[in-house]
Amino acid sequence: QKEVEQNSGPLSVPEGAIASLNCTYSDRGSQSFFWYRQYSGKSPELIMSIYSNGDKEDGRFTAQLNKASQYVSLLIRDSQPSDSATYLCAVPLNSGYALNFGKGTSLLVTP
Amino acid sequence: ETGVTQSPTHLIKTRGQQVTLRCSSQSGHNTVSWYQQALGQGPQFIFQYYREEENGRGNFPPRFSGLQFPNYSSELNVNALELDDSALYLCASSLDLGPRETQYFGPGTRLLVL
């Protein structure tokens, strides 16, 4: 079973700070990586996808990928209380490309 | 809004019963995947359909079965319900197959088995 690992948290950061969320994966052949945000009681919504080594920025969000270290991270700049949610890292399975999710990291942004 | 809908939103069943959950994908989306999310866990892949054929299955027993219909709707059937089947069931649709395809999730059906 291919693994996707995340620290469950909670990760607590003050408003305005940078939140750093980390994810490791076991399948060296993985090509794509997705970050989903899930508010309590809601379904996951896509924040970022990344396919190549390096950084990808979208507004306050930056995804970072290091395939050699099998590590993908999500940075949230200028964190807001509305960013408080669970962040799920997902890697497509080899067959069919359904998603293999980590357990998620709970983020709490305090005013 | 992702354009993916699920029904019902909540459901209570008793152990041993059968349940059918429904999903309506975005129009034109050929792929639908179903996931089970237990409390405090990430979603777990149940199975996937592509153009009405099962295209992959996770580690779930055969009492979990599904169908996909030509009108972009699909259903998940669970027989002989067990207490551990209590979870949020999510469907996600995507345009096609591929490692870069974005999956769009519906709001989920919360199932409680007593």
Short mmCIF file of C-alpha atoms in Angstrom, two decimals:
data_model
loop_
_atom_site.label_atom_id
_atom_site.label_comp_id
_atom_site.label_asym_id
_atom_site.label_seq_id
_atom_site.Cartn_x
_atom_site.Cartn_y
_atom_site.Cartn_z
CA GLN A 1 0.00 0.00 0.00
CA LYS A 2 1.51 3.30 -1.10
CA GLU A 3 1.67 5.74 1.81
CA VAL A 4 0.96 9.45 2.08
CA GLU A 5 1.98 10.82 5.46
CA GLN A 6 1.00 14.05 7.17
CA ASN A 7 1.27 15.30 10.72
CA SER A 8 -2.25 15.39 12.09
CA GLY A 9 -1.62 18.54 14.13
CA PRO A 10 -3.25 20.67 15.22
CA LEU A 11 -0.89 23.27 13.86
CA SER A 12 -1.59 26.61 15.51
CA VAL A 13 -0.30 29.86 13.99
CA PRO A 14 -1.14 33.48 14.76
CA GLU A 15 -3.01 35.59 12.24
CA GLY A 16 -0.64 37.06 9.67
CA ALA A 17 2.02 34.39 10.10
CA ILE A 18 3.17 31.76 7.59
CA ALA A 19 1.67 28.30 8.01
CA SER A 20 3.79 25.43 6.73
CA LEU A 21 2.13 22.09 6.03
CA ASN A 22 4.16 19.04 5.10
CA CYS A 23 3.53 15.76 3.32
CA THR A 24 5.72 12.79 2.44
CA TYR A 25 4.87 9.99 0.02
CA SER A 26 6.30 6.54 -0.56
CA ASP A 27 5.80 5.96 -4.31
CA ARG A 28 8.83 7.32 -6.18
CA GLY A 29 6.89 7.10 -9.44
CA SER A 30 4.26 9.61 -8.37
CA GLN A 31 3.83 12.37 -10.92
CA SER A 32 1.18 14.67 -9.48
CA PHE A 33 0.40 16.09 -6.09
CA PHE A 34 -2.69 17.82 -4.85
CA TRP A 35 -3.56 19.90 -1.81
CA TYR A 36 -7.20 19.99 -0.73
CA ARG A 37 -8.75 22.08 2.02
CA GLN A 38 -11.62 20.66 4.05
CA TYR A 39 -13.67 22.75 6.43
CA SER A 40 -15.37 20.92 9.29
CA GLY A 41 -18.46 19.13 8.02
CA LYS A 42 -17.74 19.99 4.39
CA SER A 43 -16.18 18.16 1.45
CA PRO A 44 -12.61 18.65 0.19
CA GLU A 45 -11.93 21.51 -2.23
CA LEU A 46 -8.82 21.78 -4.39
CA ILE A 47 -6.32 24.48 -3.48
CA MET A 48 -3.24 23.63 -5.49
CA SER A 49 -1.78 21.01 -7.76
CA ILE A 50 1.92 20.62 -8.53
CA TYR A 51 3.72 18.35 -10.97
CA SER A 52 7.31 19.61 -11.26
CA ASN A 53 10.09 20.06 -8.74
CA GLY A 54 10.26 23.51 -7.25
CA ASP A 55 7.70 26.06 -6.16
CA LYS A 56 4.29 26.95 -7.52
CA GLU A 57 2.58 30.07 -6.25
CA ASP A 58 -1.10 31.01 -6.34
CA GLY A 59 -2.02 34.06 -4.31
CA ARG A 60 -1.18 33.45 -0.67
CA PHE A 61 -0.51 29.75 -1.32
CA THR A 62 2.78 28.20 -2.41
CA ALA A 63 3.25 24.51 -3.08
CA GLN A 64 6.77 23.11 -2.97
CA LEU A 65 7.80 19.76 -4.44
CA ASN A 66 11.03 17.82 -3.96
CA LYS A 67 10.75 14.48 -5.74
CA ALA A 68 14.23 13.34 -4.67
CA SER A 69 13.17 13.65 -1.03
CA GLN A 70 9.59 12.53 -1.77
CA TYR A 71 8.31 15.60 -0.02
CA VAL A 72 5.63 18.14 -0.86
CA SER A 73 4.64 21.12 1.23
CA LEU A 74 2.08 23.90 1.29
CA LEU A 75 2.87 27.36 2.59
CA ILE A 76 0.11 29.79 3.47
CA ARG A 77 1.31 33.38 3.78
CA ASP A 78 -0.52 36.02 5.80
CA SER A 79 -2.66 33.33 7.44
CA GLN A 80 -6.24 34.31 8.22
CA PRO A 81 -8.72 32.79 10.68
CA SER A 82 -10.73 31.69 7.63
CA ASP A 83 -7.79 29.43 6.70
CA SER A 84 -8.55 27.30 9.76
CA ALA A 85 -9.38 23.90 8.28
CA THR A 86 -7.92 20.47 7.62
CA TYR A 87 -5.46 20.33 4.73
CA LEU A 88 -5.28 17.07 2.82
CA CYS A 89 -2.35 15.99 0.69
CA ALA A 90 -3.28 13.60 -2.14
CA VAL A 91 -1.29 11.57 -4.65
CA PRO A 92 -2.91 9.71 -7.58
CA LEU A 93 -2.80 5.93 -7.46
CA ASN A 94 -1.00 4.29 -10.36
CA SER A 95 -4.10 2.59 -11.70
CA GLY A 96 -6.98 4.84 -12.66
CA TYR A 97 -5.50 7.81 -10.84
CA ALA A 98 -8.01 7.88 -8.01
CA LEU A 99 -6.51 9.78 -5.10
CA ASN A 100 -4.58 8.38 -2.17
CA PHE A 101 -5.03 10.86 0.68
CA GLY A 102 -3.04 11.51 3.80
CA LYS A 103 -4.90 11.81 7.08
CA GLY A 104 -4.77 15.58 6.87
CA THR A 105 -3.26 18.32 9.02
CA SER A 106 -5.58 20.45 11.13
CA LEU A 107 -4.64 24.13 10.96
CA LEU A 108 -5.85 26.69 13.48
CA VAL A 109 -5.19 30.37 12.82
CA THR A 110 -5.68 32.41 15.97
CA PRO A 111 -6.66 36.12 15.86
CA GLU B 1 -19.86 24.98 -6.01
CA THR B 2 -18.32 22.10 -7.98
CA GLY B 3 -21.43 21.10 -9.88
CA VAL B 4 -21.34 17.67 -8.25
CA THR B 5 -24.38 16.79 -6.17
CA GLN B 6 -25.08 13.91 -3.80
CA SER B 7 -28.19 12.56 -2.15
CA PRO B 8 -29.26 12.14 0.51
CA THR B 9 -27.24 14.49 2.71
CA HIS B 10 -27.75 12.40 5.84
CA LEU B 11 -28.93 8.87 6.42
CA ILE B 12 -29.47 6.64 9.45
CA LYS B 13 -29.58 2.86 9.01
CA THR B 14 -29.37 -0.14 11.27
CA ARG B 15 -26.81 -2.90 11.13
CA GLY B 16 -27.53 -5.49 8.43
CA GLN B 17 -29.57 -3.16 6.24
CA GLN B 18 -28.70 -2.09 2.71
CA VAL B 19 -28.18 1.47 1.47
CA THR B 20 -27.91 3.23 -1.88
CA LEU B 21 -26.17 6.59 -2.18
CA ARG B 22 -26.40 8.71 -5.31
CA CYS B 23 -24.14 11.15 -7.09
CA SER B 24 -24.63 13.41 -10.06
CA SER B 25 -21.38 14.37 -11.77
CA GLN B 26 -20.63 17.45 -13.80
CA SER B 27 -21.99 17.07 -17.31
CA GLY B 28 -19.32 15.62 -19.58
CA HIS B 29 -17.27 14.13 -16.77
CA ASN B 30 -16.51 10.55 -17.72
CA THR B 31 -14.91 9.50 -14.44
CA VAL B 32 -16.43 9.18 -11.00
CA SER B 33 -14.65 7.99 -7.87
CA TRP B 34 -16.17 7.16 -4.51
CA TYR B 35 -14.45 7.65 -1.18
CA GLN B 36 -15.22 6.83 2.44
CA GLN B 37 -14.08 9.28 5.09
CA ALA B 38 -14.21 8.20 8.70
CA LEU B 39 -14.04 10.83 11.42
CA GLY B 40 -10.54 12.27 11.74
CA GLN B 41 -9.22 10.40 8.70
CA GLY B 42 -8.50 11.25 5.11
CA PRO B 43 -10.83 9.96 2.40
CA GLN B 44 -10.25 6.32 1.46
CA PHE B 45 -10.73 5.21 -2.15
CA ILE B 46 -13.59 2.74 -2.62
CA PHE B 47 -13.86 2.38 -6.41
CA GLN B 48 -13.82 4.30 -9.65
CA TYR B 49 -15.94 4.17 -12.79
CA TYR B 50 -14.91 5.36 -16.22
CA ARG B 51 -17.52 5.47 -18.98
CA GLU B 52 -19.79 3.11 -17.03
CA GLU B 53 -17.12 0.46 -16.42
CA GLU B 54 -15.41 -0.18 -13.08
CA ASN B 55 -11.85 1.04 -13.47
CA GLY B 56 -10.28 0.31 -10.11
CA ARG B 57 -11.09 -0.63 -6.58
CA GLY B 58 -9.61 0.08 -3.17
CA ASN B 59 -9.45 -2.25 -0.17
CA PHE B 60 -13.18 -2.56 0.35
CA PRO B 61 -15.18 -5.82 0.47
CA PRO B 62 -17.57 -6.87 -2.32
CA ARG B 63 -20.58 -5.72 -0.32
CA PHE B 64 -19.58 -2.26 -1.56
CA SER B 65 -20.71 -2.05 -5.17
CA GLY B 66 -21.54 0.65 -7.64
CA LEU B 67 -22.87 1.69 -10.98
CA GLN B 68 -22.35 4.59 -13.34
CA PHE B 69 -25.07 5.61 -15.77
CA PRO B 70 -24.95 7.30 -19.19
CA ASN B 71 -26.48 10.50 -17.76
CA TYR B 72 -23.38 11.14 -15.58
CA SER B 73 -25.05 9.88 -12.44
CA SER B 74 -23.73 7.07 -10.30
CA GLU B 75 -24.58 5.15 -7.17
CA LEU B 76 -22.84 3.38 -4.34
CA ASN B 77 -24.57 0.38 -2.79
CA VAL B 78 -23.57 -1.09 0.54
CA ASN B 79 -25.08 -4.39 1.67
CA ALA B 80 -25.13 -5.89 5.15
CA LEU B 81 -24.24 -2.63 6.85
CA GLU B 82 -21.81 -2.74 9.75
CA LEU B 83 -21.26 -0.19 12.50
CA ASP B 84 -17.86 0.69 11.00
CA ASP B 85 -19.56 1.78 7.79
CA SER B 86 -20.61 4.96 9.59
CA ALA B 87 -18.74 7.69 7.70
CA LEU B 88 -18.95 10.52 5.20
CA TYR B 89 -19.25 9.13 1.67
CA LEU B 90 -17.88 11.35 -1.04
CA CYS B 91 -18.09 11.12 -4.78
CA ALA B 92 -15.73 13.01 -7.03
CA SER B 93 -15.94 13.49 -10.77
CA SER B 94 -13.29 14.35 -13.30
CA LEU B 95 -13.33 15.00 -17.00
CA ASP B 96 -11.19 12.04 -17.95
CA LEU B 97 -8.51 9.65 -16.67
CA GLY B 98 -5.03 10.86 -16.00
CA PRO B 99 -2.63 11.81 -13.19
CA ARG B 100 -3.28 15.51 -13.67
CA GLU B 101 -7.06 15.37 -13.79
CA THR B 102 -8.69 17.49 -11.11
CA GLN B 103 -11.31 15.66 -9.09
CA TYR B 104 -14.30 17.73 -8.03
CA PHE B 105 -16.01 16.57 -4.88
CA GLY B 106 -19.68 16.56 -4.05
CA PRO B 107 -20.92 17.66 -0.61
CA GLY B 108 -21.05 14.10 0.67
CA THR B 109 -23.57 11.82 2.33
CA ARG B 110 -23.17 11.28 6.05
CA LEU B 111 -24.20 7.73 6.95
CA LEU B 112 -24.80 6.60 10.51
CA VAL B 113 -25.22 2.88 11.18
CA LEU B 114 -26.81 1.98 14.51
#
